[in-house]
PDB file of C-alpha atoms in Angstrom:
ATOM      1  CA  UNK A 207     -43.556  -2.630   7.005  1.00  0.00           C
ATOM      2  CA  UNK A 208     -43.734  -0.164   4.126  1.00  0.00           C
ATOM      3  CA  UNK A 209     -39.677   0.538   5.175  1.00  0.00           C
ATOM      4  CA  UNK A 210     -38.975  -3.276   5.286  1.00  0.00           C
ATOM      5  CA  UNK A 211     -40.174  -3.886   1.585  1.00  0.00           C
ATOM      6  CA  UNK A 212     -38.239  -1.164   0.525  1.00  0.00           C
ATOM      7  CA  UNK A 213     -35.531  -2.102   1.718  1.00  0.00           C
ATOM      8  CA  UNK A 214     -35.901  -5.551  -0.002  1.00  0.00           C
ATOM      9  CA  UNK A 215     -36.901  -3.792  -3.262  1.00  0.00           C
ATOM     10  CA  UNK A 216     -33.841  -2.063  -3.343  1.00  0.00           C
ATOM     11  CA  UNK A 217     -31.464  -5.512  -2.201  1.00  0.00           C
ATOM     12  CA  UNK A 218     -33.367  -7.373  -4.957  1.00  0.00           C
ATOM     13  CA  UNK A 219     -31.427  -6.327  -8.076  1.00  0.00           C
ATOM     14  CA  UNK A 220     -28.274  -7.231  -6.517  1.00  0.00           C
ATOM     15  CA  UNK A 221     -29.524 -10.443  -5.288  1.00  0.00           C
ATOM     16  CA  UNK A 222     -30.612 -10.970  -8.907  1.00  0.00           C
ATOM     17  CA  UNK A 223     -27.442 -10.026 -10.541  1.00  0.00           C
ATOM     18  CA  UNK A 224     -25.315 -12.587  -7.734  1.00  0.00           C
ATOM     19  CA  UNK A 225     -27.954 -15.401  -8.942  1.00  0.00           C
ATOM     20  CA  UNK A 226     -27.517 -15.394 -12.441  1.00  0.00           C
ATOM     21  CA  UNK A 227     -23.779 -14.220 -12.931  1.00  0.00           C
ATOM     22  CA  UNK A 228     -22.296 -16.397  -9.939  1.00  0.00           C
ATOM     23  CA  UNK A 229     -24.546 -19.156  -8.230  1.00  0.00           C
ATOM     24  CA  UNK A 230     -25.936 -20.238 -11.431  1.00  0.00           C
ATOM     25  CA  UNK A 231     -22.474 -20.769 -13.349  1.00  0.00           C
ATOM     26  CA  UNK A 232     -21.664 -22.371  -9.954  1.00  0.00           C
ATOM     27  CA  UNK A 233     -24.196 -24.694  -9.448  1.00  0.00           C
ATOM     28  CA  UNK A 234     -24.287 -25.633 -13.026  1.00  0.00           C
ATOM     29  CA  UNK A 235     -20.202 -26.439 -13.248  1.00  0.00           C
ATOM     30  CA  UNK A 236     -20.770 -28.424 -10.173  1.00  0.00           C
ATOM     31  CA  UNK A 237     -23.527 -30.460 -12.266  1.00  0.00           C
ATOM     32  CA  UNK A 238     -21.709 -30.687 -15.581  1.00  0.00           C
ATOM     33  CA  UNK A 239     -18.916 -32.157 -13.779  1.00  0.00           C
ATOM     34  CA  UNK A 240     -20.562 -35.469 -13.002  1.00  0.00           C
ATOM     35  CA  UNK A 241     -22.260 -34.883 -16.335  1.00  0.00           C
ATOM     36  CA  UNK A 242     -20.446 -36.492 -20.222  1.00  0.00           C
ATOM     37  CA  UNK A 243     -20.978 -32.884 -21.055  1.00  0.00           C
ATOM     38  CA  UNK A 244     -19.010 -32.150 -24.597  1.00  0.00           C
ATOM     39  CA  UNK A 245     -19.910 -28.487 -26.678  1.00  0.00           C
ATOM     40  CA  UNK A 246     -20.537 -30.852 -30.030  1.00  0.00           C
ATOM     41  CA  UNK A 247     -22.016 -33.540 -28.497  1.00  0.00           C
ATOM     42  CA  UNK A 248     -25.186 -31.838 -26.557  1.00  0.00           C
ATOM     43  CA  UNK A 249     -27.595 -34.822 -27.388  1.00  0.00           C
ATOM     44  CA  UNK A 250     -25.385 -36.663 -25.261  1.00  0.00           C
ATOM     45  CA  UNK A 251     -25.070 -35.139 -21.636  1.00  0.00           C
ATOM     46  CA  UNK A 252     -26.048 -38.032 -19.599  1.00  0.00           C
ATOM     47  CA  UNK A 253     -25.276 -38.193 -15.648  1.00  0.00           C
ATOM     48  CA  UNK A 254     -21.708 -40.358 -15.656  1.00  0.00           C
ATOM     49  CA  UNK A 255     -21.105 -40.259 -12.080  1.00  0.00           C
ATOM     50  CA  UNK A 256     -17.492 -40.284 -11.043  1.00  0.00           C
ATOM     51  CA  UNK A 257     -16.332 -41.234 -14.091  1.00  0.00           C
ATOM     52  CA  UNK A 258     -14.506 -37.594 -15.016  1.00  0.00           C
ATOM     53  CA  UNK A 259     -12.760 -37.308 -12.063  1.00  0.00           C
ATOM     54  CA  UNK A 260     -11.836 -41.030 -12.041  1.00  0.00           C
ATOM     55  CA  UNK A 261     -10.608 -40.060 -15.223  1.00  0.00           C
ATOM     56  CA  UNK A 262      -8.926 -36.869 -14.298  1.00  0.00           C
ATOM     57  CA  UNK A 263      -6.811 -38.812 -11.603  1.00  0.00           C
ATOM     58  CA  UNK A 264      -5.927 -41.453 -14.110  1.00  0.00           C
ATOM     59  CA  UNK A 265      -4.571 -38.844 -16.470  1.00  0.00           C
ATOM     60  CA  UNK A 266      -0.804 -38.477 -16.489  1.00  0.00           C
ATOM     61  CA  UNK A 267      -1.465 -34.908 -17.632  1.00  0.00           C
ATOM     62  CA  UNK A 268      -3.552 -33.825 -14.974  1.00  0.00           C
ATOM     63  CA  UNK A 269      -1.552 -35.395 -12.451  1.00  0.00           C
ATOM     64  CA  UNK A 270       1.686 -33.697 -13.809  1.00  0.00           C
ATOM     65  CA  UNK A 271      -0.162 -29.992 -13.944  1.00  0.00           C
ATOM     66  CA  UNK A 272      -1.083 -30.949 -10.104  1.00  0.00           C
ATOM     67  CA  UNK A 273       2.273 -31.026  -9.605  1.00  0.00           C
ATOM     68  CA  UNK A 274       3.614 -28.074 -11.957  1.00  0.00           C
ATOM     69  CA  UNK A 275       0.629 -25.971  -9.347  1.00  0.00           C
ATOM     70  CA  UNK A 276       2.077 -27.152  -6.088  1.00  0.00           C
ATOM     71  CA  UNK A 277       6.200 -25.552  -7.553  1.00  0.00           C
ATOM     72  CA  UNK A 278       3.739 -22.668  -8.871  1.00  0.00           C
ATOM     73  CA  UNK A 279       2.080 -21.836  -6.131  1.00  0.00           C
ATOM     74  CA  UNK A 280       4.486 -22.318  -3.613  1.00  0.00           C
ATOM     75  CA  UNK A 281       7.655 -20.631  -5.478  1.00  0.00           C
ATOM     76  CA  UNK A 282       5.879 -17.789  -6.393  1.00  0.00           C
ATOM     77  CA  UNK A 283       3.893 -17.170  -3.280  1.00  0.00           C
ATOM     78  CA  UNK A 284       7.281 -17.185  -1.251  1.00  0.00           C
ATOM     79  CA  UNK A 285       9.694 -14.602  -3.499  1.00  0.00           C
ATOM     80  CA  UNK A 286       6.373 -12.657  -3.886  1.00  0.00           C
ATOM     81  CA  UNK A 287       5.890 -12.299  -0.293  1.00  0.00           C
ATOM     82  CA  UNK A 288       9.940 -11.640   0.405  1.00  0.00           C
ATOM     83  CA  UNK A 289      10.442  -8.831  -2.282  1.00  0.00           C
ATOM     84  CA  UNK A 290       7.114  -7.527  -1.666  1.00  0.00           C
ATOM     85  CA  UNK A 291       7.922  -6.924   2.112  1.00  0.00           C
ATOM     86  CA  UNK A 292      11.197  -5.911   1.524  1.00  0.00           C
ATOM     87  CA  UNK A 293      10.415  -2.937  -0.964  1.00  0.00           C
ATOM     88  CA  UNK A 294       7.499  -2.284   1.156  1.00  0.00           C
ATOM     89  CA  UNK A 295      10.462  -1.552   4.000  1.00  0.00           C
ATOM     90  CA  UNK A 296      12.496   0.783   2.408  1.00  0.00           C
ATOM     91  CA  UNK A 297       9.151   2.328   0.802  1.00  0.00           C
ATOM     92  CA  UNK A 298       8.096   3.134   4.287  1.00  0.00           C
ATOM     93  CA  UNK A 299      10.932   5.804   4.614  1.00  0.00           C
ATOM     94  CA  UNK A 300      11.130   9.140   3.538  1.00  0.00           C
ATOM     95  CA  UNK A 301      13.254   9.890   0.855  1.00  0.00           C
ATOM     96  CA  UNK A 302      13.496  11.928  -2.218  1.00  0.00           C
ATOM     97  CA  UNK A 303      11.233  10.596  -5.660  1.00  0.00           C
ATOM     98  CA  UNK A 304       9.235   7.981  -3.184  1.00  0.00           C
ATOM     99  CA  UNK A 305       6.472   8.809  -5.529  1.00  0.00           C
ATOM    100  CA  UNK A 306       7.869   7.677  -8.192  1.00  0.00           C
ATOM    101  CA  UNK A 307       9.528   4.720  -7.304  1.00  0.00           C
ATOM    102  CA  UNK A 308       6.125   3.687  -5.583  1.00  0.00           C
ATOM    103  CA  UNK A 309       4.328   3.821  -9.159  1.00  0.00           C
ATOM    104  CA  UNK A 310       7.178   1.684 -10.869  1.00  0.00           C
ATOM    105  CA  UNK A 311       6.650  -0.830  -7.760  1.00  0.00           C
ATOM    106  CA  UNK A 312       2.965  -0.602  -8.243  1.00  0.00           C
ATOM    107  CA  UNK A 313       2.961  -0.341 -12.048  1.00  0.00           C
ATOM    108  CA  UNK A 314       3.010  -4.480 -12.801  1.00  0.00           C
ATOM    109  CA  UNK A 315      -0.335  -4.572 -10.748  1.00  0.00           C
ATOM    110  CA  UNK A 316      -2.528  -2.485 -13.048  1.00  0.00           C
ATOM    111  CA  UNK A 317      -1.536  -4.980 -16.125  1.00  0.00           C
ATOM    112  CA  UNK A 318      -3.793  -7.796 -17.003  1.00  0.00           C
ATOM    113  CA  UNK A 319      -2.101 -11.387 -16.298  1.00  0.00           C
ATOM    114  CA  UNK A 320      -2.074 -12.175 -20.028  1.00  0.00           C
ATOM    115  CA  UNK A 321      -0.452  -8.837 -20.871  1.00  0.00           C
ATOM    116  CA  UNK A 322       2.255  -9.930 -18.669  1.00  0.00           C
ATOM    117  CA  UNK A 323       2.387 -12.977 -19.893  1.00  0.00           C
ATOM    118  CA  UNK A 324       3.054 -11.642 -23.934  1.00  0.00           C
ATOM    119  CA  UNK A 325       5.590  -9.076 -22.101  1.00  0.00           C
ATOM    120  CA  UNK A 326       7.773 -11.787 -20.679  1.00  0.00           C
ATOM    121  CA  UNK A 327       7.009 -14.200 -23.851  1.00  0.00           C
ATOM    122  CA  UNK A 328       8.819 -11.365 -25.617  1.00  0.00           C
ATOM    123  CA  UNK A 329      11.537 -10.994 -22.635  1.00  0.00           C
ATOM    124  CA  UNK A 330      12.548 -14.540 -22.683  1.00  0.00           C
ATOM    125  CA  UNK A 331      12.529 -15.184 -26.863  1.00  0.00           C
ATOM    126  CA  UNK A 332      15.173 -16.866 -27.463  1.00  0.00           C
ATOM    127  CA  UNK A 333      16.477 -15.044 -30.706  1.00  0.00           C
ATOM    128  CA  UNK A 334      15.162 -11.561 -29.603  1.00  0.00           C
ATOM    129  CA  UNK A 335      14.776 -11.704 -26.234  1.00  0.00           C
ATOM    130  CA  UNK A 336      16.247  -8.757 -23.546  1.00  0.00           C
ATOM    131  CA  UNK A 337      17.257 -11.406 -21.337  1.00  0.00           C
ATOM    132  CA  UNK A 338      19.319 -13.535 -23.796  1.00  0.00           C
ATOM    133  CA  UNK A 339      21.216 -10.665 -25.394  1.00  0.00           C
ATOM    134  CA  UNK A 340      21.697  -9.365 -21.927  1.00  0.00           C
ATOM    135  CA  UNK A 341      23.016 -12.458 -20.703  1.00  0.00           C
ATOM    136  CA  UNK A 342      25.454 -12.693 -23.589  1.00  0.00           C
ATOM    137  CA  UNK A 343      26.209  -9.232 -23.353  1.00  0.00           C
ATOM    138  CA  UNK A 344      27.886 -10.118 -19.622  1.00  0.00           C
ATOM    139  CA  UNK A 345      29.438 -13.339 -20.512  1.00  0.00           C
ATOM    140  CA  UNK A 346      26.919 -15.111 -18.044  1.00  0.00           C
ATOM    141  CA  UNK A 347      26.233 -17.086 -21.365  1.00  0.00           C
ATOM    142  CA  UNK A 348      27.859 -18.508 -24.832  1.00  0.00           C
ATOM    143  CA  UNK A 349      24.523 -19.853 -25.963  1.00  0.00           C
ATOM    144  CA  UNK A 350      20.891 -18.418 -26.439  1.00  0.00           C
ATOM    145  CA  UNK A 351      18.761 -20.607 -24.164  1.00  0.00           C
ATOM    146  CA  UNK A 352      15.479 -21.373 -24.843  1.00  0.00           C
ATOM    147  CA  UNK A 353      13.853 -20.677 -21.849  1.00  0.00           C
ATOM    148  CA  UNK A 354      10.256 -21.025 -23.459  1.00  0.00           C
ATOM    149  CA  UNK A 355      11.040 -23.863 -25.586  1.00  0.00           C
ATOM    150  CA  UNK A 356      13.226 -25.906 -23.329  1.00  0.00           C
ATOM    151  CA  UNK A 357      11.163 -28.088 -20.802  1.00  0.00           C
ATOM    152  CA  UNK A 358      14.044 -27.727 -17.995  1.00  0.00           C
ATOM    153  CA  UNK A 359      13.565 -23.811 -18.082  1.00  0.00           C
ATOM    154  CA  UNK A 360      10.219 -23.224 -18.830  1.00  0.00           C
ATOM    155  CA  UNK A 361       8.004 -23.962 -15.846  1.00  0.00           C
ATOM    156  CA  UNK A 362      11.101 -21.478 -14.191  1.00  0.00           C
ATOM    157  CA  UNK A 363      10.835 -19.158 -16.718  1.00  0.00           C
ATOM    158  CA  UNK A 364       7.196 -18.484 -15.708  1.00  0.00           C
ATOM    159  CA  UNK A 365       7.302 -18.746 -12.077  1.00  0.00           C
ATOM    160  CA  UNK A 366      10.047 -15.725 -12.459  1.00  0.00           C
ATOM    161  CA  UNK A 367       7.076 -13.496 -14.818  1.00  0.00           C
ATOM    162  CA  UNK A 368       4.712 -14.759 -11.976  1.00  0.00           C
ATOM    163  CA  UNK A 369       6.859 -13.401  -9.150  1.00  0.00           C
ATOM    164  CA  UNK A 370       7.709 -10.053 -10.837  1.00  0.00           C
ATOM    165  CA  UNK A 371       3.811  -9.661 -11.308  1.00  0.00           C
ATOM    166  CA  UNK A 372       2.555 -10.418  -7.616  1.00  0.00           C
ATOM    167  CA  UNK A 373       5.022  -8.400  -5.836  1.00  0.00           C
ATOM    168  CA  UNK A 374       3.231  -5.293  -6.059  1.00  0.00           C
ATOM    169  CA  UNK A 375       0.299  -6.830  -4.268  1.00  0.00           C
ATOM    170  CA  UNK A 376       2.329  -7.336  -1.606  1.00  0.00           C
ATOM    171  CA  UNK A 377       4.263  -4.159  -1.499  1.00  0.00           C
ATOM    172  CA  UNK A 378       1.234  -2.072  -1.316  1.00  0.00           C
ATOM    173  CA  UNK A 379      -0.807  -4.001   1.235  1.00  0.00           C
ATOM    174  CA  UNK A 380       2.070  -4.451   3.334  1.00  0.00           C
ATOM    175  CA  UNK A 381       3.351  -0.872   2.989  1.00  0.00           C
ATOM    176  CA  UNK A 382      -0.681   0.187   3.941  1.00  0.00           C
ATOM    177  CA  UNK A 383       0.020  -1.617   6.935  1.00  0.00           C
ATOM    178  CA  UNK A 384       3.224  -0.906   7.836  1.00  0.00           C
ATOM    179  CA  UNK A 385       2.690   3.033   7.945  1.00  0.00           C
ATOM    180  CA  UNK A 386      -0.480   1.787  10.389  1.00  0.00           C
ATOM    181  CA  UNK A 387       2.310   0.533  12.862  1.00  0.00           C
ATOM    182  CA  UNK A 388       1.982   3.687  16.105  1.00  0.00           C
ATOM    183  CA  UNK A 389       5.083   5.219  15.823  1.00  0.00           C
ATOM    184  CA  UNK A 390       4.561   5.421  19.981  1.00  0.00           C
ATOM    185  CA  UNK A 391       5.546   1.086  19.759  1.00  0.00           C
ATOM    186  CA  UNK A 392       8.817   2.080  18.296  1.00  0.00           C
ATOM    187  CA  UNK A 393       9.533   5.000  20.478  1.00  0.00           C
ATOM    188  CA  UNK A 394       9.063   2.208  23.752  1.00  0.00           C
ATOM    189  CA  UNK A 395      11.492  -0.174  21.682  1.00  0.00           C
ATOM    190  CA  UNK A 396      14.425   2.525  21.322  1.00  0.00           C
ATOM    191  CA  UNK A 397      13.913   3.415  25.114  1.00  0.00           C
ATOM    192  CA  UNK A 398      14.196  -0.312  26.130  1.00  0.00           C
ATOM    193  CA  UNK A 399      17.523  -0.313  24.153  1.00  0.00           C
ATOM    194  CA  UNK A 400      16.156  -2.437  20.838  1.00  0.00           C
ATOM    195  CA  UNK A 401      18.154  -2.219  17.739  1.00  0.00           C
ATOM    196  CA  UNK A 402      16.431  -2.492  14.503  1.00  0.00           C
ATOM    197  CA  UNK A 403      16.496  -6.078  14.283  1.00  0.00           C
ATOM    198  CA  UNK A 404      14.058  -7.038  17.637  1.00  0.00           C
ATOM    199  CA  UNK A 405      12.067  -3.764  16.498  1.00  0.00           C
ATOM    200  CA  UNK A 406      11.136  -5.617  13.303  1.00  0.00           C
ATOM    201  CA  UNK A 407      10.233  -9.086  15.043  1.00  0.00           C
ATOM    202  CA  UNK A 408       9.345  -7.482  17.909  1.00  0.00           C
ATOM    203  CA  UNK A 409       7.389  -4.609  17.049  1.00  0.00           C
ATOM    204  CA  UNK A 410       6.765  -4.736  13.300  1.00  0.00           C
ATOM    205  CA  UNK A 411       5.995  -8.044  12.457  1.00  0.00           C
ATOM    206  CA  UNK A 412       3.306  -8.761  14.908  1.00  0.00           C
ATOM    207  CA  UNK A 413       1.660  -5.612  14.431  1.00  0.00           C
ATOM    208  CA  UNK A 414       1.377  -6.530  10.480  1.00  0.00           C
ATOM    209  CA  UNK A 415       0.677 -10.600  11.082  1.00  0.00           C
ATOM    210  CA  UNK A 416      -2.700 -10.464  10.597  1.00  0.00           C
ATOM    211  CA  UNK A 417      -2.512  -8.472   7.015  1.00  0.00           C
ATOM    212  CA  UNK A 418       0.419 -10.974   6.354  1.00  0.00           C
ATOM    213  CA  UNK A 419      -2.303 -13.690   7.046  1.00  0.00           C
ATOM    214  CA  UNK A 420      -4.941 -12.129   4.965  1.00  0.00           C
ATOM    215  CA  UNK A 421      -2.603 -11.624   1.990  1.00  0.00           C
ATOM    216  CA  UNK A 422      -0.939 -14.807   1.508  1.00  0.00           C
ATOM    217  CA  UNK A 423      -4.483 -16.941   1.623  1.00  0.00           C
ATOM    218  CA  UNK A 424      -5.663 -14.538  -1.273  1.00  0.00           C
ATOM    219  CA  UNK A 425      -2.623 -14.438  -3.056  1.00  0.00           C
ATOM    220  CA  UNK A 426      -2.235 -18.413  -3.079  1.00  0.00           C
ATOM    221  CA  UNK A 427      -6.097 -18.304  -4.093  1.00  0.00           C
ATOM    222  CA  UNK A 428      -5.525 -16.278  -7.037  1.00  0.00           C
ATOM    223  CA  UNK A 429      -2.183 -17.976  -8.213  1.00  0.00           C
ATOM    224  CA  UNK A 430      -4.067 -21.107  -8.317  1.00  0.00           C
ATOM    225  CA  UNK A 431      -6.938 -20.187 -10.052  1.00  0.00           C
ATOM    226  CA  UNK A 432      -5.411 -17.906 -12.428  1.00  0.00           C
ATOM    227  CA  UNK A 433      -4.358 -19.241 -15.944  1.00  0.00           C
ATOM    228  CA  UNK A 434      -3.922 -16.049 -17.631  1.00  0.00           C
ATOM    229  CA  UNK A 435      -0.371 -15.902 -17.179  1.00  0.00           C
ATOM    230  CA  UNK A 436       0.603 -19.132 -18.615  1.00  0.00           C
ATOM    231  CA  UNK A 437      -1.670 -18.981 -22.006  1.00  0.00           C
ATOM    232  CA  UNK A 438       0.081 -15.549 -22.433  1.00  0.00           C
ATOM    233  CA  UNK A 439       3.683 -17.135 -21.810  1.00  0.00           C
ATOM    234  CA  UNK A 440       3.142 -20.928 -23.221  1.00  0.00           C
ATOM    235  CA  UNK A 441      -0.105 -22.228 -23.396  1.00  0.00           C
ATOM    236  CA  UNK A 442       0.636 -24.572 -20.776  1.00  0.00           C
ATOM    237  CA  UNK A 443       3.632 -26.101 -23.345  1.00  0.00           C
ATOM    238  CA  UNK A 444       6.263 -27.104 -24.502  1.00  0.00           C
ATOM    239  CA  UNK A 445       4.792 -30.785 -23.986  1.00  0.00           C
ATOM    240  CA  UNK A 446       2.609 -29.656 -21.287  1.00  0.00           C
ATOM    241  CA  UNK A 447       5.427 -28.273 -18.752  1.00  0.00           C
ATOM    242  CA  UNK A 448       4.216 -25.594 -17.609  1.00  0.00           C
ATOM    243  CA  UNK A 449       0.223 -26.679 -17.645  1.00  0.00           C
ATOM    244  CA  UNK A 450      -1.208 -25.917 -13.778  1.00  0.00           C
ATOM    245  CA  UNK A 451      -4.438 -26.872 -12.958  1.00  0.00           C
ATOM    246  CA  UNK A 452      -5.890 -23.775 -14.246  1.00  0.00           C
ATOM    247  CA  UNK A 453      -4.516 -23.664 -17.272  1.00  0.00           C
ATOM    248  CA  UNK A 454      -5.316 -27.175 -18.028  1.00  0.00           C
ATOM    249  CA  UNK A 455      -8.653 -26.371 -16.836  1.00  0.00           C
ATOM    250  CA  UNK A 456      -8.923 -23.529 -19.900  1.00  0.00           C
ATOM    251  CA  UNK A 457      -7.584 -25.953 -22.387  1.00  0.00           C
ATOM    252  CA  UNK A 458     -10.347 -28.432 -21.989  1.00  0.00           C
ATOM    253  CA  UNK A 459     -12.613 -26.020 -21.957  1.00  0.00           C
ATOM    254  CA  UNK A 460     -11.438 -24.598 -25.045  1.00  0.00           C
ATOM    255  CA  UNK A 461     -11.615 -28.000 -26.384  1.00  0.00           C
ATOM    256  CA  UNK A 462     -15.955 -28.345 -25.603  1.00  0.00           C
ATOM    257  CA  UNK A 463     -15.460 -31.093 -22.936  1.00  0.00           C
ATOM    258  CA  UNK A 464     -16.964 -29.061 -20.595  1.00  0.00           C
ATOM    259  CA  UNK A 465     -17.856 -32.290 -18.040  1.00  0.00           C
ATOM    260  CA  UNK A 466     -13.880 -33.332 -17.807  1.00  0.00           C
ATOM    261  CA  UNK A 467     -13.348 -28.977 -17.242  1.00  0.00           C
ATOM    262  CA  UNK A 468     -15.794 -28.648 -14.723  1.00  0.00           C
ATOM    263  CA  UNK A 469     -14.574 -31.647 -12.600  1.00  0.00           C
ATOM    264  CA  UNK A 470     -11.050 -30.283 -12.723  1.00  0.00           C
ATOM    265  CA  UNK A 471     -12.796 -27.206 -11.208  1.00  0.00           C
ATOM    266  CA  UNK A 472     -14.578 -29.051  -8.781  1.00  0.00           C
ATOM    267  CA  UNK A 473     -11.116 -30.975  -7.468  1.00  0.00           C
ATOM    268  CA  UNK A 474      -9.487 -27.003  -8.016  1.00  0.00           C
ATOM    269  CA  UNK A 475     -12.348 -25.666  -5.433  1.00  0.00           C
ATOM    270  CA  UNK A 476     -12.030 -28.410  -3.154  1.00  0.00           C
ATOM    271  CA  UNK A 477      -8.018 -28.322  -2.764  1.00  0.00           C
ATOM    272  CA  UNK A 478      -8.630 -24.971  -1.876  1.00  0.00           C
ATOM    273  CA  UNK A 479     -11.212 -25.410   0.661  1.00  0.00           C
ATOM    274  CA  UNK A 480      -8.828 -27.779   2.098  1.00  0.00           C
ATOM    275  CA  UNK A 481      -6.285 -24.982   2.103  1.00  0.00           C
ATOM    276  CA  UNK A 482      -8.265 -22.520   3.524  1.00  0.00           C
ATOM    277  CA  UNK A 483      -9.397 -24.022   6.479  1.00  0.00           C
ATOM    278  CA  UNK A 484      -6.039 -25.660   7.449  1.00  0.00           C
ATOM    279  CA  UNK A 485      -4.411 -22.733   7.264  1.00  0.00           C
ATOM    280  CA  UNK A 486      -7.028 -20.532   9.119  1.00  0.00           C
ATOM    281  CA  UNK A 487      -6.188 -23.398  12.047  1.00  0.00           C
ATOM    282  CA  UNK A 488      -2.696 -23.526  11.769  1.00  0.00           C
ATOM    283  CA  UNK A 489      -2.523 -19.518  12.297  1.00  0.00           C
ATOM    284  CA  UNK A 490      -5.081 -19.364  14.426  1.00  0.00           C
ATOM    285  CA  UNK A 491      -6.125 -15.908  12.957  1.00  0.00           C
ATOM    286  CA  UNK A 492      -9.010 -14.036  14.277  1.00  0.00           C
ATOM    287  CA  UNK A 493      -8.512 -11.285  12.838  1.00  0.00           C
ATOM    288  CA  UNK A 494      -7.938 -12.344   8.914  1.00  0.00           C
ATOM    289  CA  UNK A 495      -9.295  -9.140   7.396  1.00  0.00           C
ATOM    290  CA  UNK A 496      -8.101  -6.748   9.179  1.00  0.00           C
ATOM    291  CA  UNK A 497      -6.104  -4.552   7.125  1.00  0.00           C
TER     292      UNK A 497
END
């Protein structure tokens, strides 16, 4: 008995701390969101029903940042995943300075998303941008192009930043489990006559599926919720072009309508509910976190 409250004793302070830091906020978003909840309005926060996310599917802007997420989401996830795996390949073999080509693969990952963001806001400036002068430098361009200004190339513009960033997530989890592949599988392959192309599908790939499974459903997770990209690189502008749900999310915020935020969080959660468990059934993973 005397063991079992210990144990308890010892469990409470971290039950505490998951309480007030994350099922609180929680519970109390959820609630706000059916709530007229404004930061300089508080004697006003009457229960409003369905009238914020009525009015969240009515808005043009939300509906266009629920489109801008689906191109975000879905372009970045896929070059991600393809230049992740691929330097996580040719990291695999031996060869001289692997070290230090690992930490300029893994470098982007240690930066904060808005960091990034001001990095590539600087990259893509239009008068003093690298990418600009280094496009005129090559004759791939006559022009500067305003590919933060300009509607046409902004949402592109960040995608690209967005790809560059999330690649080292892939390289190193894939790498991890790439070098967990027994070398005996491969050895079997070259004696049945394989050449390196079945050895990958054959061998490789569904040895690494289920970390392949397990990354992308994170990695779309955190795209989608993650706004700190765009406010670095736009703000969600020009004219609301590159706004994603998160980011649009942040800007009401910012702007005390807390109610109209928190449904847009609620819709966020439940898209990715949605996501979660139709994926989960389309894969048919059992073995999702196994790294």
């Amino acid at each position: 008995m005397k063991q079992r409250t210990f144990i308890w004793l010892s469990l409470f302070p971290a039950f505490l701390l998951l309480a007030v830091f994350t099922f609180y906020p929680f519970l109390r978003g959820v609630i706000m969101a059916f709530q007229h909840y404004e930061l300089f309005n508080l004697n006003n926060t009457a229960f409003v029903g369905l009238d914020n996310f009525e009015a969240a599917f009515k808005d043009s802007k939300f509906l266009s940042a629920l489109e801008h997420s689906v191109y975000w989401v879905f372009f970045s996830l896929i070059f991600q995943f393809i230049i992740g795996l691929t330097l996580a390949l040719m990291l695999k073999k031996q060869f001289r300075g692997r070290g230090v080509y690992q930490g300029f693969v893994f470098y982007s990952w240690a930066l904060s998303g808005f960091l990034i963001g001001l990095i590539w806001k600087w990259l893509f400036n239009s008068q003093y941008g690298v990418i600009n002068d280094l496009l005129l430098r090559i004759g791939f361009i006559h022009d500067r192009i305003g590919f933060l200004s300009d509607p046409s190339w902004a949402m592109f513009s960040v995608i690209v930043a967005n790809v560059w960033y999330g690649i080292a997530f892939f390289a190193i989890m894939l790498l991890a489990a790439l070098q967990s592949v027994p070398g005996e599988l491969y050895e079997a392959a070259d004696i049945d006559g394989a050449n390196a192309f079945r050895k990958f599908f054959n061998v490789t790939l569904p040895y690494i599926m289920p970390t392949i499974i397990a990354t992308t459903l994170l990695r779309v997770i955190w795209i989608f919720n993650d706004p700190a990209l765009v406010y670095g690189m736009t703000n969600g502008g020009p004219a609301g072009s590159t706004h994603v749900l998160s980011s649009l999310l942040m800007e009401r915020l910012l702007a005390g309508n807390y109610g109209a935020a928190s449904s847009i969080g609620v819709i966020m959660l439940v898209i990715l509910m949605l996501y979660t468990v139709f994926y989960l059934f389309v894969t048919k993973s059992e073995k999702v976190g196994d790294f």
